[in-house]
Amino acid sequence: MFVKICGITHPADARAAVDAGADAIGLNFVPTSRRYVDLDTARAIVAVTPTDVMTVGVFRNRAVAEILAITDDLGLSAAQLHGDEPPDVTQAVAASVATVIKVFAPDDPAIQTLVEEHAADIVMLDAPTPGGGHAFDWDLVGDLVTRHRVLLAGGLRPDNVAEAIRRVRPWGVDVATGVEASGGRKDPAALVLLVTNARHSQQP
């Protein structure tokens, strides 16, 4: 089970996520987000993150040139497109970045078509209000998990992640609010519990 911890705002939180066993960390470059990080902060976070842990830049409706400039400057592993980007933007980013994650609303009636048009490496399904800590109806995922690498997000916490995985059977999970202490900082104990519960959910 692939586990991504998003909204990392401090190097110590990146180390805590890695120590807990996370496969990826997310750095938020959406200026309006309370988890936004500037380039200097992001550089410090990347510096303490092992190379075998995926570093993901989160963007919303940014120009392709801006996305590529940031991912290249920081040496990020992946770009997550969390806005209304059209398929040509996804494809343009994918031409230069190793992994592209495209985020979709699970209740979008055109989601099946949109997923195919974007052809992203990873499909993320998130709640209507990203970062709000609220789960959506997991039944909306349907059979997307049988055809795509689905990263489930939205309202996941240590106490519900195992149930979410059993019900949805995603390729991975993405968590931000559910492992926070206060002020956007991560709770090391919650990180350990989240990763442990996610991985144990796969046991018979």
CSV table of N, CA, C and O in Angstrom, one decimal, residues 5-101:
chain,number,residue,atom,x,y,z
A,5,ILE,N,2.1,11.3,2.4
A,5,ILE,CA,1.8,12.3,3.4
A,5,ILE,C,1.9,13.7,2.8
A,5,ILE,O,3.0,14.1,2.4
A,6,CYS,N,0.8,14.4,2.7
A,6,CYS,CA,0.8,15.7,2.0
A,6,CYS,C,0.8,16.9,2.9
A,6,CYS,O,0.6,16.7,4.1
A,7,GLY,N,1.2,18.0,2.4
A,7,GLY,CA,1.2,19.2,3.2
A,7,GLY,C,2.3,19.3,4.2
A,7,GLY,O,2.2,19.9,5.3
A,8,ILE,N,3.5,18.8,3.8
A,8,ILE,CA,4.6,18.9,4.7
A,8,ILE,C,5.1,20.3,4.6
A,8,ILE,O,5.4,20.9,3.6
A,9,THR,N,5.3,20.9,5.8
A,9,THR,CA,5.7,22.4,5.9
A,9,THR,C,7.0,22.6,6.6
A,9,THR,O,7.4,23.7,6.7
A,10,HIS,N,7.6,21.5,7.1
A,10,HIS,CA,8.8,21.7,7.9
A,10,HIS,C,9.7,20.4,7.7
A,10,HIS,O,9.2,19.3,7.6
A,11,PRO,N,11.0,20.6,7.7
A,11,PRO,CA,11.9,19.5,7.5
A,11,PRO,C,11.7,18.4,8.6
A,11,PRO,O,11.8,17.2,8.3
A,12,ALA,N,11.4,18.8,9.8
A,12,ALA,CA,11.2,17.8,10.9
A,12,ALA,C,10.0,16.9,10.6
A,12,ALA,O,10.0,15.7,10.9
A,13,ASP,N,9.0,17.5,9.9
A,13,ASP,CA,7.8,16.7,9.6
A,13,ASP,C,8.1,15.7,8.4
A,13,ASP,O,7.6,14.6,8.4
A,14,ALA,N,9.0,16.1,7.5
A,14,ALA,CA,9.4,15.2,6.5
A,14,ALA,C,10.1,14.0,7.0
A,14,ALA,O,9.9,12.9,6.7
A,15,ARG,N,11.0,14.3,8.0
A,15,ARG,CA,11.8,13.2,8.6
A,15,ARG,C,10.8,12.3,9.4
A,15,ARG,O,11.0,11.0,9.4
A,16,ALA,N,9.8,12.8,10.1
A,16,ALA,CA,8.9,12.0,10.8
A,16,ALA,C,8.1,11.2,9.9
A,16,ALA,O,7.8,10.0,10.2
A,17,ALA,N,7.7,11.7,8.7
A,17,ALA,CA,6.9,10.9,7.8
A,17,ALA,C,7.7,9.8,7.2
A,17,ALA,O,7.3,8.6,7.1
A,18,VAL,N,9.0,10.1,6.9
A,18,VAL,CA,9.9,9.0,6.4
A,18,VAL,C,10.1,8.0,7.5
A,18,VAL,O,10.1,6.8,7.2
A,19,ASP,N,10.4,8.4,8.7
A,19,ASP,CA,10.6,7.4,9.8
A,19,ASP,C,9.4,6.5,10.0
A,19,ASP,O,9.5,5.4,10.4
A,20,ALA,N,8.2,7.1,9.8
A,20,ALA,CA,7.0,6.3,9.9
A,20,ALA,C,6.7,5.3,8.8
A,20,ALA,O,5.9,4.4,8.9
A,21,GLY,N,7.5,5.5,7.7
A,21,GLY,CA,7.4,4.6,6.6
A,21,GLY,C,6.6,5.1,5.4
A,21,GLY,O,6.3,4.3,4.5
A,22,ALA,N,6.4,6.4,5.3
A,22,ALA,CA,5.7,6.9,4.1
A,22,ALA,C,6.6,6.7,2.8
A,22,ALA,O,7.8,6.8,2.9
A,23,ASP,N,5.9,6.5,1.7
A,23,ASP,CA,6.5,6.3,0.4
A,23,ASP,C,6.7,7.6,-0.3
A,23,ASP,O,7.5,7.7,-1.2
A,24,ALA,N,5.9,8.7,0.1
A,24,ALA,CA,6.0,10.0,-0.6
A,24,ALA,C,5.6,11.1,0.4
A,24,ALA,O,4.8,10.9,1.3
A,25,ILE,N,6.1,12.3,0.1
A,25,ILE,CA,5.7,13.5,0.8
A,25,ILE,C,5.2,14.5,-0.2
A,25,ILE,O,5.7,14.5,-1.3
A,26,GLY,N,4.3,15.3,0.2
A,26,GLY,CA,3.8,16.4,-0.7
A,26,GLY,C,4.1,17.7,-0.2
A,26,GLY,O,4.0,18.0,1.0
A,27,LEU,N,4.6,18.6,-1.2
A,27,LEU,CA,4.9,20.0,-0.9
A,27,LEU,C,3.9,20.9,-1.6
A,27,LEU,O,3.8,20.8,-2.8
A,28,ASN,N,3.2,21.7,-0.9
A,28,ASN,CA,2.1,22.5,-1.5
A,28,ASN,C,2.6,23.8,-2.0
A,28,ASN,O,3.1,24.7,-1.2
A,29,PHE,N,2.4,24.0,-3.3
A,29,PHE,CA,2.8,25.3,-3.9
A,29,PHE,C,1.6,26.1,-4.4
A,29,PHE,O,1.6,26.9,-5.3
A,30,VAL,N,0.4,25.9,-3.7
A,30,VAL,CA,-0.8,26.6,-4.0
A,30,VAL,C,-0.8,27.8,-3.0
A,30,VAL,O,-0.9,27.6,-1.8
A,31,PRO,N,-0.6,29.0,-3.5
A,31,PRO,CA,-0.4,30.2,-2.6
A,31,PRO,C,-1.6,30.4,-1.6
A,31,PRO,O,-1.3,30.9,-0.5
A,32,THR,N,-2.8,30.0,-2.0
A,32,THR,CA,-3.9,30.2,-1.1
A,32,THR,C,-4.0,29.2,0.0
A,32,THR,O,-4.9,29.3,0.9
A,33,SER,N,-3.2,28.1,-0.1
A,33,SER,CA,-3.3,27.0,0.9
A,33,SER,C,-2.6,27.4,2.2
A,33,SER,O,-1.5,28.0,2.2
A,34,ARG,N,-3.2,26.9,3.3
A,34,ARG,CA,-2.5,27.2,4.6
A,34,ARG,C,-1.3,26.3,4.8
A,34,ARG,O,-0.5,26.5,5.7
A,35,ARG,N,-1.1,25.4,3.8
A,35,ARG,CA,0.1,24.5,3.9
A,35,ARG,C,1.1,24.9,2.8
A,35,ARG,O,2.1,24.2,2.5
A,36,TYR,N,0.9,26.1,2.2
A,36,TYR,CA,1.9,26.6,1.2
A,36,TYR,C,3.3,26.7,1.7
A,36,TYR,O,3.5,27.1,2.9
A,37,VAL,N,4.2,26.3,0.9
A,37,VAL,CA,5.7,26.5,1.3
A,37,VAL,C,6.4,27.3,0.2
A,37,VAL,O,6.1,27.1,-1.0
A,38,ASP,N,7.3,28.1,0.5
A,38,ASP,CA,8.1,28.8,-0.5
A,38,ASP,C,9.2,27.9,-0.9
A,38,ASP,O,9.5,26.9,-0.3
A,39,LEU,N,10.0,28.4,-1.9
A,39,LEU,CA,11.0,27.6,-2.4
A,39,LEU,C,12.2,27.3,-1.4
A,39,LEU,O,12.7,26.2,-1.4
A,40,ASP,N,12.5,28.3,-0.6
A,40,ASP,CA,13.5,28.0,0.4
A,40,ASP,C,13.1,26.9,1.4
A,40,ASP,O,13.9,26.1,1.7
A,41,THR,N,11.9,27.0,1.8
A,41,THR,CA,11.4,26.0,2.8
A,41,THR,C,11.4,24.6,2.1
A,41,THR,O,11.8,23.6,2.7
A,42,ALA,N,10.9,24.6,0.9
A,42,ALA,CA,10.8,23.4,0.1
A,42,ALA,C,12.1,22.8,-0.1
A,42,ALA,O,12.3,21.5,0.0
A,43,ARG,N,13.1,23.6,-0.4
A,43,ARG,CA,14.5,23.1,-0.6
A,43,ARG,C,15.0,22.5,0.7
A,43,ARG,O,15.7,21.4,0.6
A,44,ALA,N,14.7,23.0,1.8
A,44,ALA,CA,15.2,22.5,3.1
A,44,ALA,C,14.5,21.1,3.4
A,44,ALA,O,15.1,20.2,3.9
A,45,ILE,N,13.2,21.0,3.0
A,45,ILE,CA,12.5,19.8,3.2
A,45,ILE,C,13.0,18.7,2.3
A,45,ILE,O,13.3,17.6,2.7
A,46,VAL,N,13.3,19.0,1.0
A,46,VAL,CA,13.8,18.0,0.1
A,46,VAL,C,15.2,17.6,0.5
A,46,VAL,O,15.5,16.4,0.4
A,47,ALA,N,15.9,18.5,1.1
A,47,ALA,CA,17.3,18.1,1.5
A,47,ALA,C,17.4,17.0,2.6
A,47,ALA,O,18.4,16.3,2.6
A,48,VAL,N,16.3,16.9,3.4
A,48,VAL,CA,16.4,15.9,4.4
A,48,VAL,C,15.5,14.6,4.1
A,48,VAL,O,15.4,13.7,4.9
A,49,THR,N,15.0,14.6,2.8
A,49,THR,CA,14.2,13.5,2.4
A,49,THR,C,15.0,12.5,1.6
A,49,THR,O,15.7,12.9,0.6
A,50,PRO,N,15.1,11.3,1.9
A,50,PRO,CA,15.9,10.3,1.2
A,50,PRO,C,15.4,10.2,-0.3
A,50,PRO,O,14.2,10.4,-0.6
A,51,THR,N,16.3,9.9,-1.2
A,51,THR,CA,16.0,9.9,-2.6
A,51,THR,C,15.1,8.8,-3.0
A,51,THR,O,14.4,8.8,-4.0
A,52,ASP,N,14.9,7.8,-2.1
A,52,ASP,CA,14.0,6.7,-2.5
A,52,ASP,C,12.5,7.0,-2.0
A,52,ASP,O,11.6,6.2,-2.2
A,53,VAL,N,12.3,8.2,-1.4
A,53,VAL,CA,11.0,8.7,-1.1
A,53,VAL,C,10.6,9.7,-2.1
A,53,VAL,O,11.3,10.6,-2.4
A,54,MET,N,9.4,9.5,-2.7
A,54,MET,CA,8.9,10.4,-3.7
A,54,MET,C,8.6,11.8,-3.2
A,54,MET,O,7.9,11.9,-2.1
A,55,THR,N,9.1,12.8,-3.8
A,55,THR,CA,8.8,14.2,-3.4
A,55,THR,C,7.8,14.7,-4.5
A,55,THR,O,8.2,14.8,-5.7
A,56,VAL,N,6.7,15.2,-4.0
A,56,VAL,CA,5.6,15.6,-4.9
A,56,VAL,C,5.3,17.1,-4.8
A,56,VAL,O,5.0,17.5,-3.7
A,57,GLY,N,5.3,17.8,-5.8
A,57,GLY,CA,4.9,19.2,-5.8
A,57,GLY,C,3.5,19.3,-6.1
A,57,GLY,O,3.0,18.7,-7.1
A,58,VAL,N,2.7,20.0,-5.3
A,58,VAL,CA,1.3,20.1,-5.5
A,58,VAL,C,1.0,21.5,-6.1
A,58,VAL,O,1.3,22.5,-5.5
A,59,PHE,N,0.3,21.5,-7.3
A,59,PHE,CA,0.0,22.7,-8.0
A,59,PHE,C,-1.5,22.8,-8.3
A,59,PHE,O,-2.1,21.8,-8.5
A,60,ARG,N,-2.0,24.0,-8.4
A,60,ARG,CA,-3.4,24.2,-8.8
A,60,ARG,C,-3.5,25.3,-9.9
A,60,ARG,O,-3.2,26.5,-9.6
A,61,ASN,N,-3.8,24.9,-11.1
A,61,ASN,CA,-4.0,25.9,-12.2
A,61,ASN,C,-2.8,26.8,-12.4
A,61,ASN,O,-3.0,28.0,-12.7
A,62,ARG,N,-1.6,26.2,-12.3
A,62,ARG,CA,-0.4,27.0,-12.6
A,62,ARG,C,0.0,26.7,-14.1
A,62,ARG,O,-0.3,25.7,-14.7
A,63,ALA,N,0.7,27.7,-14.7
A,63,ALA,CA,1.2,27.5,-16.0
A,63,ALA,C,2.3,26.4,-16.0
A,63,ALA,O,3.0,26.1,-15.1
A,64,VAL,N,2.3,25.7,-17.2
A,64,VAL,CA,3.2,24.6,-17.3
A,64,VAL,C,4.7,25.0,-17.0
A,64,VAL,O,5.4,24.3,-16.3
A,65,ALA,N,5.0,26.2,-17.5
A,65,ALA,CA,6.4,26.7,-17.4
A,65,ALA,C,6.7,26.8,-15.9
A,65,ALA,O,7.9,26.5,-15.4
A,66,GLU,N,5.8,27.3,-15.1
A,66,GLU,CA,6.0,27.5,-13.7
A,66,GLU,C,6.1,26.2,-12.9
A,66,GLU,O,7.0,26.0,-12.1
A,67,ILE,N,5.3,25.2,-13.3
A,67,ILE,CA,5.4,23.9,-12.7
A,67,ILE,C,6.7,23.2,-13.0
A,67,ILE,O,7.4,22.7,-12.1
A,68,LEU,N,7.1,23.3,-14.2
A,68,LEU,CA,8.4,22.7,-14.6
A,68,LEU,C,9.6,23.4,-14.0
A,68,LEU,O,10.6,22.8,-13.6
A,69,ALA,N,9.5,24.7,-13.8
A,69,ALA,CA,10.6,25.5,-13.2
A,69,ALA,C,10.8,25.0,-11.7
A,69,ALA,O,11.9,24.9,-11.3
A,70,ILE,N,9.7,24.9,-11.0
A,70,ILE,CA,9.7,24.5,-9.6
A,70,ILE,C,10.2,23.0,-9.5
A,70,ILE,O,11.1,22.7,-8.6
A,71,THR,N,9.6,22.1,-10.2
A,71,THR,CA,10.0,20.7,-10.1
A,71,THR,C,11.5,20.5,-10.5
A,71,THR,O,12.2,19.7,-9.8
A,72,ASP,N,11.9,21.2,-11.5
A,72,ASP,CA,13.3,21.1,-11.9
A,72,ASP,C,14.3,21.7,-10.9
A,72,ASP,O,15.3,21.1,-10.5
A,73,ASP,N,13.9,22.9,-10.4
A,73,ASP,CA,14.8,23.6,-9.4
A,73,ASP,C,15.0,22.7,-8.1
A,73,ASP,O,16.1,22.6,-7.6
A,74,LEU,N,13.9,22.1,-7.7
A,74,LEU,CA,14.0,21.3,-6.5
A,74,LEU,C,14.3,19.9,-6.7
A,74,LEU,O,14.5,19.1,-5.7
A,75,GLY,N,14.3,19.4,-7.9
A,75,GLY,CA,14.5,18.0,-8.2
A,75,GLY,C,13.4,17.1,-7.7
A,75,GLY,O,13.7,16.0,-7.2
A,76,LEU,N,12.2,17.6,-7.9
A,76,LEU,CA,11.1,16.8,-7.4
A,76,LEU,C,10.8,15.6,-8.2
A,76,LEU,O,11.0,15.6,-9.4
A,77,SER,N,10.3,14.5,-7.6
A,77,SER,CA,10.0,13.3,-8.3
A,77,SER,C,8.7,13.3,-9.1
A,77,SER,O,8.6,12.6,-10.1
A,78,ALA,N,7.8,14.1,-8.6
A,78,ALA,CA,6.4,14.1,-9.2
A,78,ALA,C,5.8,15.5,-9.1
A,78,ALA,O,6.1,16.3,-8.3
A,79,ALA,N,4.7,15.7,-10.0
A,79,ALA,CA,3.9,16.8,-9.9
A,79,ALA,C,2.5,16.4,-9.8
A,79,ALA,O,2.0,15.5,-10.5
A,80,GLN,N,1.8,17.0,-8.8
A,80,GLN,CA,0.4,16.7,-8.6
A,80,GLN,C,-0.5,17.9,-9.1
A,80,GLN,O,-0.3,19.0,-8.6
A,81,LEU,N,-1.4,17.7,-10.0
A,81,LEU,CA,-2.2,18.8,-10.6
A,81,LEU,C,-3.5,18.7,-9.9
A,81,LEU,O,-4.3,17.8,-10.1
A,82,HIS,N,-3.8,19.7,-9.1
A,82,HIS,CA,-5.0,19.7,-8.2
A,82,HIS,C,-6.0,20.7,-8.6
A,82,HIS,O,-6.8,21.1,-7.7
A,83,GLY,N,-6.0,21.1,-9.8
A,83,GLY,CA,-7.0,22.1,-10.2
A,83,GLY,C,-7.8,21.7,-11.4
A,83,GLY,O,-8.2,20.5,-11.6
A,84,ASP,N,-8.2,22.7,-12.3
A,84,ASP,CA,-9.0,22.4,-13.4
A,84,ASP,C,-8.2,22.3,-14.7
A,84,ASP,O,-8.6,22.6,-15.8
A,85,GLU,N,-7.0,21.8,-14.6
A,85,GLU,CA,-6.0,21.7,-15.7
A,85,GLU,C,-6.6,20.9,-16.8
A,85,GLU,O,-7.2,19.8,-16.5
A,86,PRO,N,-6.5,21.3,-18.1
A,86,PRO,CA,-7.0,20.5,-19.2
A,86,PRO,C,-6.0,19.4,-19.5
A,86,PRO,O,-4.9,19.4,-19.0
A,87,PRO,N,-6.4,18.4,-20.3
A,87,PRO,CA,-5.5,17.3,-20.6
A,87,PRO,C,-4.2,17.7,-21.2
A,87,PRO,O,-3.2,17.0,-20.9
A,88,ASP,N,-4.2,18.8,-22.0
A,88,ASP,CA,-2.9,19.1,-22.6
A,88,ASP,C,-1.9,19.6,-21.6
A,88,ASP,O,-0.7,19.4,-21.8
A,89,VAL,N,-2.3,20.2,-20.5
A,89,VAL,CA,-1.4,20.6,-19.4
A,89,VAL,C,-0.8,19.3,-18.8
A,89,VAL,O,0.4,19.2,-18.5
A,90,THR,N,-1.7,18.4,-18.5
A,90,THR,CA,-1.2,17.1,-17.9
A,90,THR,C,-0.1,16.5,-18.8
A,90,THR,O,0.9,16.0,-18.3
A,91,GLN,N,-0.4,16.4,-20.0
A,91,GLN,CA,0.5,15.8,-21.0
A,91,GLN,C,1.8,16.6,-21.1
A,91,GLN,O,2.9,16.0,-21.2
A,92,ALA,N,1.7,17.9,-21.1
A,92,ALA,CA,2.9,18.7,-21.2
A,92,ALA,C,3.8,18.5,-20.0
A,92,ALA,O,5.0,18.4,-20.1
A,93,VAL,N,3.2,18.5,-18.8
A,93,VAL,CA,4.0,18.2,-17.6
A,93,VAL,C,4.6,16.8,-17.6
A,93,VAL,O,5.8,16.6,-17.2
A,94,ALA,N,3.8,15.9,-18.0
A,94,ALA,CA,4.3,14.5,-18.1
A,94,ALA,C,5.5,14.3,-19.0
A,94,ALA,O,6.3,13.4,-18.8
A,95,ALA,N,5.6,15.2,-20.0
A,95,ALA,CA,6.7,15.1,-20.9
A,95,ALA,C,8.1,15.4,-20.2
A,95,ALA,O,9.1,15.0,-20.7
A,96,SER,N,8.0,16.1,-19.1
A,96,SER,CA,9.2,16.5,-18.4
A,96,SER,C,9.4,16.0,-17.0
A,96,SER,O,10.5,16.1,-16.4
A,97,VAL,N,8.3,15.6,-16.4
A,97,VAL,CA,8.3,15.1,-15.0
A,97,VAL,C,8.1,13.6,-15.0
A,97,VAL,O,7.2,13.1,-15.6
A,98,ALA,N,8.8,12.9,-14.1
A,98,ALA,CA,8.8,11.4,-14.1
A,98,ALA,C,7.4,10.9,-13.8
A,98,ALA,O,6.9,9.9,-14.4
A,99,THR,N,6.7,11.5,-12.9
A,99,THR,CA,5.4,11.0,-12.4
A,99,THR,C,4.4,12.2,-12.3
A,99,THR,O,4.7,13.2,-11.7
A,100,VAL,N,3.2,12.0,-12.9
A,100,VAL,CA,2.2,13.0,-12.8
A,100,VAL,C,1.0,12.4,-12.1
A,100,VAL,O,0.5,11.4,-12.5
A,101,ILE,N,0.5,13.1,-11.1
A,101,ILE,CA,-0.7,12.7,-10.3
A,101,ILE,C,-1.8,13.8,-10.7
A,101,ILE,O,-1.6,15.0,-10.6
